[in-house]
Each structure stands twice: as C-alpha cells, then as structure tokens.
mmCIF file of C-alpha atoms in Angstrom:
data_model
loop_
_atom_site.group_PDB
_atom_site.id
_atom_site.type_symbol
_atom_site.label_atom_id
_atom_site.label_comp_id
_atom_site.label_asym_id
_atom_site.label_seq_id
_atom_site.Cartn_x
_atom_site.Cartn_y
_atom_site.Cartn_z
ATOM 1 C CA MET A 16 34.881 116.074 29.539
ATOM 2 C CA ASN A 17 31.882 117.909 30.914
ATOM 3 C CA ASP A 18 31.992 118.734 34.663
ATOM 4 C CA LYS A 19 28.226 119.351 34.894
ATOM 5 C CA GLY A 20 26.884 115.812 34.341
ATOM 6 C CA PHE A 21 27.262 112.350 32.887
ATOM 7 C CA THR A 22 27.883 111.632 29.256
ATOM 8 C CA LEU A 23 25.406 109.675 27.164
ATOM 9 C CA THR A 24 27.788 106.714 27.059
ATOM 10 C CA GLU A 25 28.090 106.615 30.854
ATOM 11 C CA LEU A 26 24.305 106.661 31.236
ATOM 12 C CA ILE A 27 23.805 103.868 28.677
ATOM 13 C CA VAL A 28 26.463 101.674 30.317
ATOM 14 C CA THR A 29 24.915 102.254 33.762
ATOM 15 C CA MET A 30 21.428 101.404 32.486
ATOM 16 C CA ALA A 31 22.756 98.260 30.795
ATOM 17 C CA LEU A 32 24.395 97.104 34.059
ATOM 18 C CA VAL A 33 21.220 97.736 36.059
ATOM 19 C CA THR A 34 19.181 95.815 33.472
ATOM 20 C CA LEU A 35 21.649 92.907 33.523
ATOM 21 C CA ILE A 36 21.584 92.706 37.327
ATOM 22 C CA SER A 37 17.763 92.805 37.296
ATOM 23 C CA MET A 38 17.568 90.015 34.727
ATOM 24 C CA ILE A 39 19.909 87.840 36.772
ATOM 25 C CA SER A 40 18.148 88.420 40.101
ATOM 26 C CA TYR A 41 14.496 88.187 38.913
ATOM 27 C CA PRO A 42 14.306 84.347 38.793
ATOM 28 C CA ALA A 43 15.862 84.095 42.236
ATOM 29 C CA ILE A 44 13.354 86.536 43.720
ATOM 30 C CA THR A 45 10.447 84.731 42.047
ATOM 31 C CA ASN A 46 11.647 81.381 43.428
ATOM 32 C CA LEU A 47 11.905 82.876 46.921
ATOM 33 C CA GLN A 48 8.300 84.067 46.739
ATOM 34 C CA ARG A 49 7.074 80.691 45.494
ATOM 35 C CA SER A 50 9.063 78.892 48.198
ATOM 36 C CA SER A 51 7.641 81.194 50.860
ATOM 37 C CA LYS A 52 4.053 80.436 49.780
ATOM 38 C CA GLN A 53 4.804 76.705 49.809
ATOM 39 C CA GLN A 54 6.192 76.967 53.348
ATOM 40 C CA ILE A 55 2.991 78.695 54.504
ATOM 41 C CA TYR A 56 0.899 75.808 53.146
ATOM 42 C CA GLU A 57 3.177 73.162 54.634
ATOM 43 C CA SER A 58 3.144 74.808 58.047
ATOM 44 C CA TYR A 59 -0.674 75.000 57.968
ATOM 45 C CA GLU A 60 -0.777 71.288 57.104
ATOM 46 C CA LYS A 61 1.146 70.667 60.336
ATOM 47 C CA VAL A 62 -1.315 72.884 62.207
ATOM 48 C CA LEU A 63 -4.215 70.795 60.840
ATOM 49 C CA VAL A 64 -2.628 67.515 61.923
ATOM 50 C CA ASN A 65 -1.695 68.834 65.373
ATOM 51 C CA GLY A 66 -5.241 70.161 65.825
ATOM 52 C CA ALA A 67 -6.593 66.755 64.787
ATOM 53 C CA LYS A 68 -4.352 65.042 67.340
ATOM 54 C CA LEU A 69 -5.775 67.265 70.071
ATOM 55 C CA TYR A 70 -9.300 66.575 68.795
ATOM 56 C CA VAL A 71 -8.729 62.811 68.895
ATOM 57 C CA ASP A 72 -7.268 63.074 72.415
ATOM 58 C CA LYS A 73 -10.402 64.900 73.507
ATOM 59 C CA TYR A 74 -12.963 62.620 71.795
ATOM 60 C CA ASP A 75 -11.034 59.342 71.355
ATOM 61 C CA ARG A 76 -13.615 57.162 73.074
ATOM 62 C CA ASP A 77 -16.580 58.625 71.199
ATOM 63 C CA LEU A 78 -14.815 58.712 67.841
ATOM 64 C CA PHE A 79 -13.656 55.136 67.546
ATOM 65 C CA VAL A 80 -16.006 53.140 69.796
ATOM 66 C CA ARG A 81 -19.187 54.477 68.204
ATOM 67 C CA ASN A 82 -18.038 53.787 64.656
ATOM 68 C CA GLN A 83 -20.422 50.982 63.694
ATOM 69 C CA THR A 84 -19.033 50.342 60.220
ATOM 70 C CA GLY A 85 -16.160 48.353 61.713
ATOM 71 C CA SER A 86 -13.782 50.928 60.305
ATOM 72 C CA GLN A 87 -11.318 52.467 62.671
ATOM 73 C CA CYS A 88 -11.195 55.660 60.630
ATOM 74 C CA VAL A 89 -12.867 58.960 61.334
ATOM 75 C CA VAL A 90 -12.812 62.291 59.502
ATOM 76 C CA ILE A 91 -12.174 65.516 61.388
ATOM 77 C CA THR A 92 -13.420 68.492 59.420
ATOM 78 C CA TYR A 93 -11.844 71.907 59.216
ATOM 79 C CA ASP A 94 -14.939 73.375 60.892
ATOM 80 C CA ASP A 95 -14.625 70.889 63.787
ATOM 81 C CA LEU A 96 -11.075 72.040 64.453
ATOM 82 C CA VAL A 97 -11.944 75.735 64.246
ATOM 83 C CA ASN A 98 -15.145 75.410 66.331
ATOM 84 C CA GLU A 99 -13.247 73.559 69.077
ATOM 85 C CA ASN A 100 -10.609 76.352 69.052
ATOM 86 C CA LEU A 101 -7.906 73.819 68.220
ATOM 87 C CA ILE A 102 -6.721 75.805 65.195
ATOM 88 C CA LYS A 103 -7.120 79.372 64.019
ATOM 89 C CA GLU A 104 -8.795 80.196 60.738
ATOM 90 C CA TYR A 105 -6.375 80.239 57.825
ATOM 91 C CA ASN A 106 -5.047 83.703 57.055
ATOM 92 C CA GLY A 107 -2.075 82.889 54.860
ATOM 93 C CA ASN A 108 -1.589 84.666 51.572
ATOM 94 C CA LYS A 109 -3.712 87.690 50.680
ATOM 95 C CA GLY A 110 -7.009 86.810 49.007
ATOM 96 C CA GLU A 111 -6.794 83.093 49.797
ATOM 97 C CA THR A 112 -9.413 81.075 51.652
ATOM 98 C CA ILE A 113 -9.761 77.475 52.779
ATOM 99 C CA ASN A 114 -12.129 75.258 50.815
ATOM 100 C CA LYS A 115 -13.934 73.862 53.854
ATOM 101 C CA ASP A 116 -15.549 70.977 51.946
ATOM 102 C CA LYS A 117 -12.205 69.596 50.819
ATOM 103 C CA THR A 118 -10.077 70.365 53.896
ATOM 104 C CA PHE A 119 -10.127 67.645 56.555
ATOM 105 C CA VAL A 120 -7.998 65.170 58.464
ATOM 106 C CA ASN A 121 -8.545 61.409 58.497
ATOM 107 C CA ALA A 122 -7.553 59.756 61.760
ATOM 108 C CA THR A 123 -7.059 56.016 61.384
ATOM 109 C CA LYS A 124 -6.518 53.599 64.241
ATOM 110 C CA GLU A 125 -4.485 50.534 63.271
ATOM 111 C CA ASN A 126 -3.312 48.090 65.920
ATOM 112 C CA GLY A 127 -3.836 50.718 68.596
ATOM 113 C CA LYS A 128 -1.690 53.304 66.793
ATOM 114 C CA LEU A 129 -3.055 56.449 65.225
ATOM 115 C CA LYS A 130 -2.199 57.610 61.726
ATOM 116 C CA TYR A 131 -3.202 60.980 60.320
ATOM 117 C CA ASN A 132 -3.764 61.852 56.656
ATOM 118 C CA PHE A 133 -4.865 65.297 55.630
ATOM 119 C CA SER A 134 -6.370 67.116 52.701
ATOM 120 C CA LEU A 135 -5.812 70.858 52.352
ATOM 121 C CA TYR A 136 -7.365 72.976 49.604
ATOM 122 C CA VAL A 137 -6.775 76.709 49.361
ATOM 123 C CA ASN A 138 -8.678 78.911 46.926
ATOM 124 C CA LYS A 139 -7.749 82.323 45.580
ATOM 125 C CA GLY A 140 -10.850 83.913 44.128
ATOM 126 C CA ASN A 141 -12.535 81.258 41.983
ATOM 127 C CA ALA A 142 -9.319 79.373 41.279
ATOM 128 C CA GLU A 143 -7.502 76.758 43.290
ATOM 129 C CA ALA A 144 -4.254 78.170 44.697
ATOM 130 C CA TYR A 145 -3.010 75.017 46.436
ATOM 131 C CA SER A 146 -4.154 71.455 46.953
ATOM 132 C CA ASN A 147 -2.754 68.158 48.101
ATOM 133 C CA ASN A 148 -3.903 64.565 48.511
ATOM 134 C CA ASP A 149 -6.368 64.612 45.619
ATOM 135 C CA THR A 150 -6.867 60.864 46.077
ATOM 136 C CA LEU A 151 -7.602 60.969 49.819
ATOM 137 C CA ILE A 152 -11.171 59.838 50.453
ATOM 138 C CA LYS A 153 -13.085 60.822 53.557
ATOM 139 C CA CYS A 154 -13.852 57.940 55.835
ATOM 140 C CA LYS A 155 -17.154 57.778 57.707
ATOM 141 C CA TYR A 156 -17.805 60.921 59.705
ATOM 142 C CA ILE A 157 -19.193 60.519 63.201
ATOM 143 C CA LYS A 158 -19.948 63.599 65.249
ATOM 144 C CA PRO A 159 -18.731 63.171 68.844
ATOM 145 C CA GLY A 160 -21.583 62.714 71.289
ATOM 146 C CA SER A 161 -24.053 61.569 68.627
#
C-alpha cells in the first residue's frame, strides 16, 4: 500500500461511480429544465388572460356594443395589452421573443358571461420555441374608441 496517493484501481472505481451517478441523474435534471420552461409559458398564459380581463373591464362597452358583425367576440392583441400597461413584455427564457402576430386573446360574450381563449407563440431565433392553440382563429378586431 502506498501512503502517498491513490492506487489506479481506486481511481478507476471512483471514476466509474461518478459516471454512474451522472448517467442516472442526467434525465432527471433535463426533465426539471423542461418542466421549468413549461411553467414559465403557462404562467405567462395566465398573465395574458388576466390582462385581457382588465382590458375588457376598461373597454367593455366599446368592445361589444360597437361590434356590427353580430358576433360577441373581440380579439385583444399582445400590443394592446402591453400599450395599456396591463402586462409587461415577455422576458422569459434567454433569447426568446413573443410572436406578436400570433399572440392574442379572444374575449367572447355568451349569455352575458365572458369566456377567454388565448394564443401564445414564443420564438427562439428563427425557430418556434413554444406555441399553443394552433386552431384558434381571431375574431373580428375592433379598436376601442373607433
């Protein structure tokens, strides 16, 4: 036995244990990161809907009375919510931005009750990082006060 250091066998066994622990923990860490990103998107979806609720409270009369198509649906754009200071600009994951053309909230009035559907698209560079409600179609947009 050498008192000045570790033997080759001890080093190999230690490296094998570290490698085994890393292999076991890697999927768990990756899932945590993915789950964290998903939670950021889901919380921003709630922010969009809450901002839209405030927007509708502010412009309810103009939004639904002036809609001449007979539809009781109005689209609230991402820019409307940001410009009215009802939500803050998205600053979630690094390098991601909101696709402003595809991010909106539909507010629908049915039997006096409001229902909110949203569409959120997040881009990372030129690729889409997150999207939901691909089938949601914008209803007629009416700018308050117009």
